[in-house]
Steps between C-alpha positions, in 0.01 A plus 500: 500500500416179684763250610410146394694300756566128457393315815305195391696200620178325602283600202147644505247350740147557629153601389415829331180672389592717202309826439175513309502466123583833334291438187196404704550785748496756217186349353328475837521880536379562145204263507397587857499868407260450206274257688193582704547464876796464737768242427738355760832373367731296723876441455527801266850585377577852625796549266589825324338387174172401664492822702517685166178324400332586832600866475364528146155382605502720809560794266191389307273507803521144632526457878776247570637404841825305529595353838810283469399238245125553549326714239147640506362655181166683471409439138334768287372278219610468138413862416559669837860621476558876523743723315830525692615847601862423419711285270494132593850387598562140395839489675691204358194285434446381144205290616323802650563706187387249241197365685377846597541614140225258403268597782558874461444487124129450570459786749326834441796704622859564401789343690873561478736215590861557601772269636860484614796508261504121456128467431513795260731297274266202475284460185134603526392477134426134557199611706421838343467356149240227570312733733490764225346237271224472759432874489732619776670839467855456631802725455843360590841665499669323209333177612590547866386682814387767566166392353170684474174305478203701379132401511403258227212274403622141529387263227508123509798340330630170374872530552783256444793581725828527303692385808427299813443769763275472805521877554384589149228235515381635836494860374274397212277297733457792740410734214262241352296494820359839396453418129169500315519127421703194598866490396732215401873481567724233348834418663792346309586316822313476829630757750427548870123509538446679832292777342259250345481283813440793733240663272299179513529512879375861515238450229287225352657340192672822388771307317471188287804319361518250214862401446694819426183701433352717776152653488437806721135567582430874510345712775515237776388559855797446730439429869743546789690194621686371807804298400858402580792580272722191468877521544680628192679223310721764337622596848516138616714422195807666653489265795409199284820560304710588806404183687560291188852640455629559856641181659319349803183707440148382579208747509120510470329800339143530625178572308659587165280561197541226241274634225607293195558818298774596749683178586768496229773528765374183668497321165861604437617391844335161461642452147846581633465237772444725802353346813159671511180379667153660505316454829154598629368595156172691465298523180314831526477763228863580588652164604770494769749259656781481751823441306777291658850546355818306579852567373576322173872439438471429126271678255434413137541771234187633335384667179216748561312601185246767404189295571577475872627857552160654597474256792821634661595831341586659837703199613733476199798668674470225762481232231826639362652468847375142533647413161835643607526218758372223271718223360517610137388763251161676528316753287210739555347630175181676393531745791552831318233650729768507773655796320192712584481446876630732774836457330612316190511181706688301237787747490495562876492132604796423274697801625446422868535122493827526311638703792480192720655265246192352334544393136201669337457653154239748382267386221260735318210337684658334802811331635754227431646356822774249579441358845785475752558481875834675463420871496789747523380841618649778289301791648347494850288813440160391364225733381123453483480777236184608681328171413346316795522153347861545393584611855343193659657266243843640584433459872424132439812463286708650782404206722710277276819708510801453724560875527287785629350730239313830498166576337432848369139612456352256750217747574333398173405167661225674700311546171377142530642343819571743786574217749737308272820538703317439829354179359838391367648558844216299658585197289873548565477509883 
């Protein structure tokens, strides 16, 4: 159990380079492995989740060398993976599981996917059902892991996603690469597009988009790449919120990815009146910027609705924390997907934030929050519930308390951000 000690009389200050983007790091391993040639990936996120992806491809015959945040992958081509000699352990990584399900559905060998207790409770029918429509042969355990993927002949598909999910979309895309014809995927709302962007970097016009409709060209030739992973805006978000809320703070987060399918947290901060500036912007396939944040003493309340949820699904616990300091009543709705993350994040956020005196109510698909600066701590023992983003959100909340608190389950934070507490300390010194 980690002590979260209050010692921030001068606020947060300084520059910080947050770790590489988790979504892009996962995909860099996947696409490098099925490309031809040797890829060099810089600023890779060596978190527990991303290591799960690396280990899976090593088990399937891909030579991968990780040195700090530098990754070298010797690709085997689209059809060069080998049958693993053991079950593939997904750890806690839903991204690894769902994306690999699509890729493995097109292989000529059987794979067995397992995961930890938390991952084994997360729904997998959302990927197994559309993949089965494409000809995949997938056996789940009552819709969950363990999951067995048998050889199948993948057919082209025109599929309309019933929900906005980048992971499901990406699974279908990766399966469609091996189909007999081009496939079409229709999204109800645009979700993070790293898979599409990176495929077009590794291949020539693999993906075409027209509005919410995505065309996947089959049997592409993918060629190894040398590229930098931008800083993860989902990791940067914790410090964006902390510096906004903690008096006297002024920080600059360097080289953060600002892909427009991921910047919902920036939109919320700006709508609420936070003092945010984007500096040194680049406009590559994955745009980046330095983000300057200064303490904002008064924030406006906000109503977040379903249409904007896909742009900030991972940051919604932080949005709830922001709203708890706003001047008025805020709501977050259309976010039922939070119930199917590492924890039921709706239930867990409400349970934990109430411990520190925040006025928050659970809705079926989100939260109702009455903002206040007068929090009265009723329980100083906080719990991540094994959820990395809940743990970091509570650590940020602790900065605003006038008593010391304890955080149980802080080890879960290494799933996405192993250096989190070191970086928090850096900005506090």
